[in-house]
PDB file of C-alpha atoms in Angstrom:
ATOM      1  CA  MET A   1      -4.878 -14.077   5.999  1.00 66.00           C
ATOM      2  CA  THR A   2      -6.370 -10.598   6.211  1.00 92.00           C
ATOM      3  CA  MET A   3      -8.594  -8.853   8.711  1.00 96.00           C
ATOM      4  CA  ARG A   4     -11.486  -9.445   6.314  1.00 96.00           C
ATOM      5  CA  THR A   5     -11.004 -13.202   6.249  1.00 97.00           C
ATOM      6  CA  LEU A   6     -10.395 -13.338  10.008  1.00 98.00           C
ATOM      7  CA  MET A   7     -13.356 -11.205  11.044  1.00 98.00           C
ATOM      8  CA  VAL A   8     -15.587 -14.152  11.986  1.00 98.00           C
ATOM      9  CA  PRO A   9     -13.088 -15.971  14.263  1.00 98.00           C
ATOM     10  CA  ALA A  10     -12.240 -12.658  15.958  1.00 98.00           C
ATOM     11  CA  ALA A  11     -15.936 -11.979  16.582  1.00 98.00           C
ATOM     12  CA  GLU A  12     -16.590 -15.527  17.799  1.00 98.00           C
ATOM     13  CA  ALA A  13     -13.789 -15.284  20.356  1.00 98.00           C
ATOM     14  CA  ALA A  14     -15.100 -11.944  21.643  1.00 98.00           C
ATOM     15  CA  ALA A  15     -18.620 -13.371  21.881  1.00 98.00           C
ATOM     16  CA  ARG A  16     -17.333 -16.307  23.962  1.00 97.00           C
ATOM     17  CA  VAL A  17     -15.835 -13.852  26.435  1.00 98.00           C
ATOM     18  CA  MET A  18     -19.064 -11.837  26.600  1.00 98.00           C
ATOM     19  CA  ARG A  19     -21.167 -14.945  27.223  1.00 97.00           C
ATOM     20  CA  ALA A  20     -18.959 -15.866  30.195  1.00 97.00           C
ATOM     21  CA  VAL A  21     -19.243 -12.481  31.948  1.00 97.00           C
ATOM     22  CA  PRO A  22     -20.943 -13.005  35.332  1.00 94.00           C
ATOM     23  CA  ALA A  23     -23.914 -10.690  35.813  1.00 89.00           C
ATOM     24  CA  ASP A  24     -22.609  -9.775  39.276  1.00 93.00           C
ATOM     25  CA  ARG A  25     -19.381  -8.367  37.775  1.00 94.00           C
ATOM     26  CA  LEU A  26     -20.964  -5.492  35.858  1.00 96.00           C
ATOM     27  CA  ASP A  27     -19.649  -2.936  38.361  1.00 96.00           C
ATOM     28  CA  ALA A  28     -16.098  -4.326  38.316  1.00 96.00           C
ATOM     29  CA  PRO A  29     -13.230  -2.183  36.976  1.00 96.00           C
ATOM     30  CA  THR A  30     -11.702  -2.802  33.540  1.00 97.00           C
ATOM     31  CA  PRO A  31      -8.359  -1.946  31.911  1.00 95.00           C
ATOM     32  CA  CYS A  32     -10.186   0.915  30.133  1.00 93.00           C
ATOM     33  CA  PRO A  33      -9.830   4.065  32.270  1.00 87.00           C
ATOM     34  CA  ASP A  34     -13.156   5.318  33.638  1.00 88.00           C
ATOM     35  CA  TRP A  35     -15.108   2.279  32.381  1.00 95.00           C
ATOM     36  CA  ASP A  36     -16.515  -0.482  34.527  1.00 97.00           C
ATOM     37  CA  VAL A  37     -17.650  -3.772  32.984  1.00 97.00           C
ATOM     38  CA  ARG A  38     -21.158  -2.433  32.361  1.00 97.00           C
ATOM     39  CA  ALA A  39     -19.808   0.546  30.395  1.00 97.00           C
ATOM     40  CA  LEU A  40     -17.504  -1.718  28.378  1.00 98.00           C
ATOM     41  CA  VAL A  41     -20.326  -4.168  27.613  1.00 98.00           C
ATOM     42  CA  ASN A  42     -22.555  -1.289  26.510  1.00 97.00           C
ATOM     43  CA  HIS A  43     -19.790   0.127  24.309  1.00 96.00           C
ATOM     44  CA  MET A  44     -19.242  -3.251  22.638  1.00 97.00           C
ATOM     45  CA  ILE A  45     -22.952  -3.821  21.994  1.00 97.00           C
ATOM     46  CA  PHE A  46     -23.516  -0.301  20.698  1.00 96.00           C
ATOM     47  CA  TRP A  47     -20.687  -0.306  18.149  1.00 96.00           C
ATOM     48  CA  SER A  48     -21.157  -3.906  17.025  1.00 96.00           C
ATOM     49  CA  GLY A  49     -24.798  -3.035  16.387  1.00 94.00           C
ATOM     50  CA  ARG A  50     -23.742  -0.252  14.027  1.00 95.00           C
ATOM     51  CA  ALA A  51     -20.950  -2.195  12.345  1.00 97.00           C
ATOM     52  CA  GLU A  52     -23.170  -4.394  10.179  1.00 96.00           C
ATOM     53  CA  GLY A  53     -24.902  -1.376   8.640  1.00 96.00           C
ATOM     54  CA  ALA A  54     -21.566   0.303   8.013  1.00 97.00           C
ATOM     55  CA  ALA A  55     -20.425  -2.749   6.034  1.00 97.00           C
ATOM     56  CA  HIS A  56     -23.501  -2.345   3.825  1.00 97.00           C
ATOM     57  CA  LYS A  57     -22.894   1.431   3.496  1.00 97.00           C
ATOM     58  CA  LEU A  58     -26.091   2.251   5.419  1.00 95.00           C
ATOM     59  CA  PRO A  59     -26.341   5.378   7.576  1.00 92.00           C
ATOM     60  CA  PRO A  60     -26.060   4.683  11.310  1.00 91.00           C
ATOM     61  CA  PRO A  61     -29.388   4.539  13.162  1.00 89.00           C
ATOM     62  CA  ALA A  62     -30.398   7.449  15.384  1.00 84.00           C
ATOM     63  CA  GLU A  63     -31.434   5.136  18.225  1.00 87.00           C
ATOM     64  CA  PRO A  64     -30.364   3.682  20.525  1.00 91.00           C
ATOM     65  CA  GLY A  65     -27.782   6.280  21.473  1.00 89.00           C
ATOM     66  CA  PRO A  66     -24.329   5.655  22.931  1.00 90.00           C
ATOM     67  CA  ASP A  67     -25.609   6.219  26.478  1.00 93.00           C
ATOM     68  CA  HIS A  68     -28.186   3.415  26.261  1.00 95.00           C
ATOM     69  CA  ASP A  69     -27.854   0.736  28.953  1.00 96.00           C
ATOM     70  CA  PHE A  70     -28.155  -2.520  27.047  1.00 96.00           C
ATOM     71  CA  THR A  71     -27.576  -4.506  30.243  1.00 96.00           C
ATOM     72  CA  ALA A  72     -31.096  -3.483  31.277  1.00 94.00           C
ATOM     73  CA  ASP A  73     -32.606  -4.954  28.106  1.00 90.00           C
ATOM     74  CA  GLY A  74     -32.491  -8.653  28.933  1.00 88.00           C
ATOM     75  CA  ASP A  75     -29.913 -11.103  27.584  1.00 94.00           C
ATOM     76  CA  TRP A  76     -27.197  -8.611  26.721  1.00 96.00           C
ATOM     77  CA  ALA A  77     -24.562 -11.301  26.133  1.00 97.00           C
ATOM     78  CA  GLU A  78     -26.639 -12.935  23.410  1.00 97.00           C
ATOM     79  CA  MET A  79     -27.496  -9.503  22.025  1.00 97.00           C
ATOM     80  CA  TYR A  80     -23.789  -8.799  21.603  1.00 98.00           C
ATOM     81  CA  ALA A  81     -23.142 -12.251  20.133  1.00 98.00           C
ATOM     82  CA  ALA A  82     -25.868 -11.722  17.534  1.00 97.00           C
ATOM     83  CA  HIS A  83     -24.695  -8.190  16.668  1.00 97.00           C
ATOM     84  CA  VAL A  84     -21.030  -9.066  16.376  1.00 98.00           C
ATOM     85  CA  HIS A  85     -21.726 -12.199  14.324  1.00 98.00           C
ATOM     86  CA  LYS A  86     -23.828 -10.270  11.807  1.00 98.00           C
ATOM     87  CA  ALA A  87     -21.203  -7.531  11.661  1.00 98.00           C
ATOM     88  CA  ALA A  88     -18.400 -10.053  11.114  1.00 98.00           C
ATOM     89  CA  GLU A  89     -20.299 -11.802   8.340  1.00 98.00           C
ATOM     90  CA  ALA A  90     -20.973  -8.470   6.637  1.00 98.00           C
ATOM     91  CA  TRP A  91     -17.337  -7.344   6.918  1.00 98.00           C
ATOM     92  CA  SER A  92     -16.182 -10.687   5.513  1.00 98.00           C
ATOM     93  CA  GLU A  93     -17.465  -9.572   2.109  1.00 97.00           C
ATOM     94  CA  PRO A  94     -14.910  -7.818  -0.132  1.00 97.00           C
ATOM     95  CA  ALA A  95     -17.408  -5.081  -1.065  1.00 97.00           C
ATOM     96  CA  ALA A  96     -17.572  -3.946   2.561  1.00 97.00           C
ATOM     97  CA  TRP A  97     -13.966  -2.782   2.352  1.00 97.00           C
ATOM     98  CA  GLU A  98     -14.459  -0.678  -0.784  1.00 97.00           C
ATOM     99  CA  GLY A  99     -15.081   3.067  -0.899  1.00 97.00           C
ATOM    100  CA  THR A 100     -16.265   4.916   2.179  1.00 97.00           C
ATOM    101  CA  THR A 101     -18.832   4.343   4.897  1.00 96.00           C
ATOM    102  CA  ASN A 102     -20.244   5.993   7.992  1.00 93.00           C
ATOM    103  CA  LEU A 103     -19.937   4.272  11.358  1.00 92.00           C
ATOM    104  CA  THR A 104     -20.248   7.198  13.741  1.00 88.00           C
ATOM    105  CA  GLY A 105     -22.751   9.543  12.127  1.00 86.00           C
ATOM    106  CA  GLN A 106     -20.014  12.179  11.892  1.00 87.00           C
ATOM    107  CA  GLY A 107     -19.244  11.688   8.202  1.00 85.00           C
ATOM    108  CA  ASP A 108     -17.799   9.127   5.853  1.00 92.00           C
ATOM    109  CA  MET A 109     -14.463   7.437   6.445  1.00 92.00           C
ATOM    110  CA  PRO A 110     -12.512   4.988   4.292  1.00 94.00           C
ATOM    111  CA  ALA A 111     -14.151   1.575   4.594  1.00 96.00           C
ATOM    112  CA  THR A 112     -10.741  -0.023   5.181  1.00 95.00           C
ATOM    113  CA  PHE A 113     -10.314   2.209   8.242  1.00 92.00           C
ATOM    114  CA  VAL A 114     -13.757   1.330   9.602  1.00 94.00           C
ATOM    115  CA  GLY A 115     -13.220  -2.384   8.963  1.00 96.00           C
ATOM    116  CA  GLY A 116      -9.984  -2.191  10.913  1.00 95.00           C
ATOM    117  CA  ILE A 117     -11.819  -0.594  13.828  1.00 93.00           C
ATOM    118  CA  VAL A 118     -14.444  -3.347  13.843  1.00 96.00           C
ATOM    119  CA  PHE A 119     -11.780  -6.075  13.790  1.00 97.00           C
ATOM    120  CA  VAL A 120      -9.510  -4.563  16.426  1.00 96.00           C
ATOM    121  CA  GLU A 121     -12.440  -3.781  18.753  1.00 96.00           C
ATOM    122  CA  CYS A 122     -13.217  -7.500  18.930  1.00 97.00           C
ATOM    123  CA  VAL A 123      -9.653  -8.339  19.894  1.00 98.00           C
ATOM    124  CA  LEU A 124      -8.830  -5.475  22.251  1.00 97.00           C
ATOM    125  CA  HIS A 125     -12.178  -5.170  24.000  1.00 97.00           C
ATOM    126  CA  GLY A 126     -12.450  -8.947  24.093  1.00 98.00           C
ATOM    127  CA  TRP A 127      -9.233  -8.916  26.112  1.00 98.00           C
ATOM    128  CA  ASP A 128     -10.364  -5.955  28.235  1.00 97.00           C
ATOM    129  CA  LEU A 129     -13.538  -7.808  29.170  1.00 97.00           C
ATOM    130  CA  ALA A 130     -11.704 -11.063  29.835  1.00 97.00           C
ATOM    131  CA  ALA A 131      -9.115  -9.358  32.052  1.00 97.00           C
ATOM    132  CA  ALA A 132     -11.846  -7.580  34.004  1.00 97.00           C
ATOM    133  CA  THR A 133     -13.777 -10.783  34.688  1.00 96.00           C
ATOM    134  CA  GLY A 134     -10.947 -13.255  35.304  1.00 94.00           C
ATOM    135  CA  GLN A 135     -11.150 -15.025  31.959  1.00 95.00           C
ATOM    136  CA  ARG A 136      -8.500 -16.142  29.510  1.00 90.00           C
ATOM    137  CA  THR A 137      -8.862 -15.060  25.906  1.00 88.00           C
ATOM    138  CA  ALA A 138      -8.655 -17.573  23.083  1.00 88.00           C
ATOM    139  CA  PHE A 139      -7.955 -15.519  19.991  1.00 96.00           C
ATOM    140  CA  ARG A 140      -6.320 -17.506  17.231  1.00 96.00           C
ATOM    141  CA  ASP A 141      -2.679 -16.765  16.480  1.00 96.00           C
ATOM    142  CA  ASP A 142      -3.519 -15.496  12.993  1.00 97.00           C
ATOM    143  CA  VAL A 143      -6.136 -13.129  14.453  1.00 98.00           C
ATOM    144  CA  VAL A 144      -3.602 -11.743  16.928  1.00 97.00           C
ATOM    145  CA  ARG A 145      -0.985 -11.312  14.189  1.00 97.00           C
ATOM    146  CA  ALA A 146      -3.425  -9.475  11.913  1.00 97.00           C
ATOM    147  CA  ALA A 147      -4.442  -7.176  14.774  1.00 97.00           C
ATOM    148  CA  TYR A 148      -0.809  -6.517  15.673  1.00 96.00           C
ATOM    149  CA  GLU A 149       0.171  -5.696  12.108  1.00 96.00           C
ATOM    150  CA  HIS A 150      -2.782  -3.319  11.807  1.00 95.00           C
ATOM    151  CA  ILE A 151      -2.118  -1.586  15.132  1.00 94.00           C
ATOM    152  CA  GLU A 152       1.592  -1.301  14.398  1.00 93.00           C
ATOM    153  CA  ARG A 153       0.654   0.878  11.409  1.00 92.00           C
ATOM    154  CA  THR A 154      -2.113   2.869  13.108  1.00 89.00           C
ATOM    155  CA  ALA A 155      -1.162   3.180  16.805  1.00 90.00           C
ATOM    156  CA  ASP A 156       0.167   6.733  16.500  1.00 88.00           C
ATOM    157  CA  THR A 157      -3.098   7.864  14.888  1.00 85.00           C
ATOM    158  CA  GLY A 158      -5.066   6.046  17.581  1.00 84.00           C
ATOM    159  CA  ARG A 159      -3.122   7.837  20.309  1.00 89.00           C
ATOM    160  CA  LYS A 160      -3.573  11.184  18.538  1.00 86.00           C
ATOM    161  CA  TYR A 161      -7.358  10.805  18.682  1.00 81.00           C
ATOM    162  CA  GLY A 162      -7.473   9.354  22.194  1.00 83.00           C
ATOM    163  CA  ALA A 163      -8.408   5.802  21.194  1.00 85.00           C
ATOM    164  CA  PHE A 164      -5.197   4.445  22.768  1.00 90.00           C
ATOM    165  CA  GLY A 165      -3.196   5.525  25.770  1.00 89.00           C
ATOM    166  CA  PRO A 166       0.557   6.046  25.845  1.00 92.00           C
ATOM    167  CA  GLU A 167       2.466   2.948  24.757  1.00 93.00           C
ATOM    168  CA  VAL A 168       3.294   0.529  27.581  1.00 95.00           C
ATOM    169  CA  ALA A 169       6.820  -0.859  27.279  1.00 95.00           C
ATOM    170  CA  VAL A 170       6.699  -4.599  26.608  1.00 95.00           C
ATOM    171  CA  PRO A 171       9.847  -6.658  25.923  1.00 95.00           C
ATOM    172  CA  GLY A 172      10.384  -7.684  22.302  1.00 92.00           C
ATOM    173  CA  THR A 173      10.593 -11.281  23.511  1.00 95.00           C
ATOM    174  CA  ALA A 174       7.095 -11.154  25.030  1.00 96.00           C
ATOM    175  CA  PRO A 175       4.178 -12.952  23.371  1.00 96.00           C
ATOM    176  CA  LEU A 176       2.756 -11.104  20.382  1.00 97.00           C
ATOM    177  CA  PHE A 177      -0.554 -10.481  22.162  1.00 97.00           C
ATOM    178  CA  ASP A 178       1.298  -8.766  25.014  1.00 97.00           C
ATOM    179  CA  ARG A 179       3.136  -6.560  22.515  1.00 97.00           C
ATOM    180  CA  LEU A 180      -0.180  -5.739  20.833  1.00 97.00           C
ATOM    181  CA  LEU A 181      -1.654  -4.683  24.167  1.00 96.00           C
ATOM    182  CA  GLY A 182       1.385  -2.545  24.958  1.00 96.00           C
ATOM    183  CA  LEU A 183       1.080  -0.731  21.628  1.00 95.00           C
ATOM    184  CA  THR A 184      -2.454   0.295  22.549  1.00 95.00           C
ATOM    185  CA  GLY A 185      -1.512   1.563  26.009  1.00 94.00           C
ATOM    186  CA  ARG A 186      -2.608  -1.548  27.873  1.00 96.00           C
ATOM    187  CA  ASP A 187      -0.631  -3.351  30.571  1.00 95.00           C
ATOM    188  CA  PRO A 188      -0.690  -7.060  29.629  1.00 95.00           C
ATOM    189  CA  HIS A 189      -0.458  -7.908  33.346  1.00 93.00           C
ATOM    190  CA  TRP A 190      -3.384  -5.712  34.402  1.00 95.00           C
ATOM    191  CA  GLU A 191      -5.584  -7.226  37.106  1.00 89.00           C
ATOM    192  CA  PRO A 192      -8.786  -5.855  38.674  1.00 83.00           C
ATOM    193  CA  ARG A 193      -7.157  -5.368  42.071  1.00 70.00           C
ATOM    194  CA  ARG A 194      -4.803  -2.771  40.560  1.00 46.00           C
ATOM    195  CA  SER A 195      -7.649  -0.442  39.783  1.00 41.00           C
TER     196      SER A 195
END
């Protein structure tokens, strides 16, 4: 199984987490430094909203901008679920992974790189949001393995550009998801009270 064929189950699991976020937890801390739950939710909605267009090789929209507060726009959980589902369906098509595309508005990147970002964002930020709101994640084993294999190849680049923090040491005998989190600078045992 590849990231392309696993995009929909990854997105569905992230959407389940988003739908279970209590509205009174938006100011709670998250494992992402400097982001509370509201900021993380807004980040997830913003990028998932652009991801579908990137799969179709469309230029990213000018609005809304990255500072938009989607939690003030009504049912933000369903907004995310709709965005991420459409993005996952679009990235499930082989053509999405061909050539180059523009996700950020800062120029074209290889479509395989962008597709990897879309996939891994579901898994990592799905966990971030779950950890911040006392939920358990339910990503399929094959989704976790695909994310791990991708991050294992790209973690150094992610750290170079500030997408990941310094690697957190996780025993080789730990569950694969814990090792994935460690690679991206996350403590698998993070809890809100530590913040």
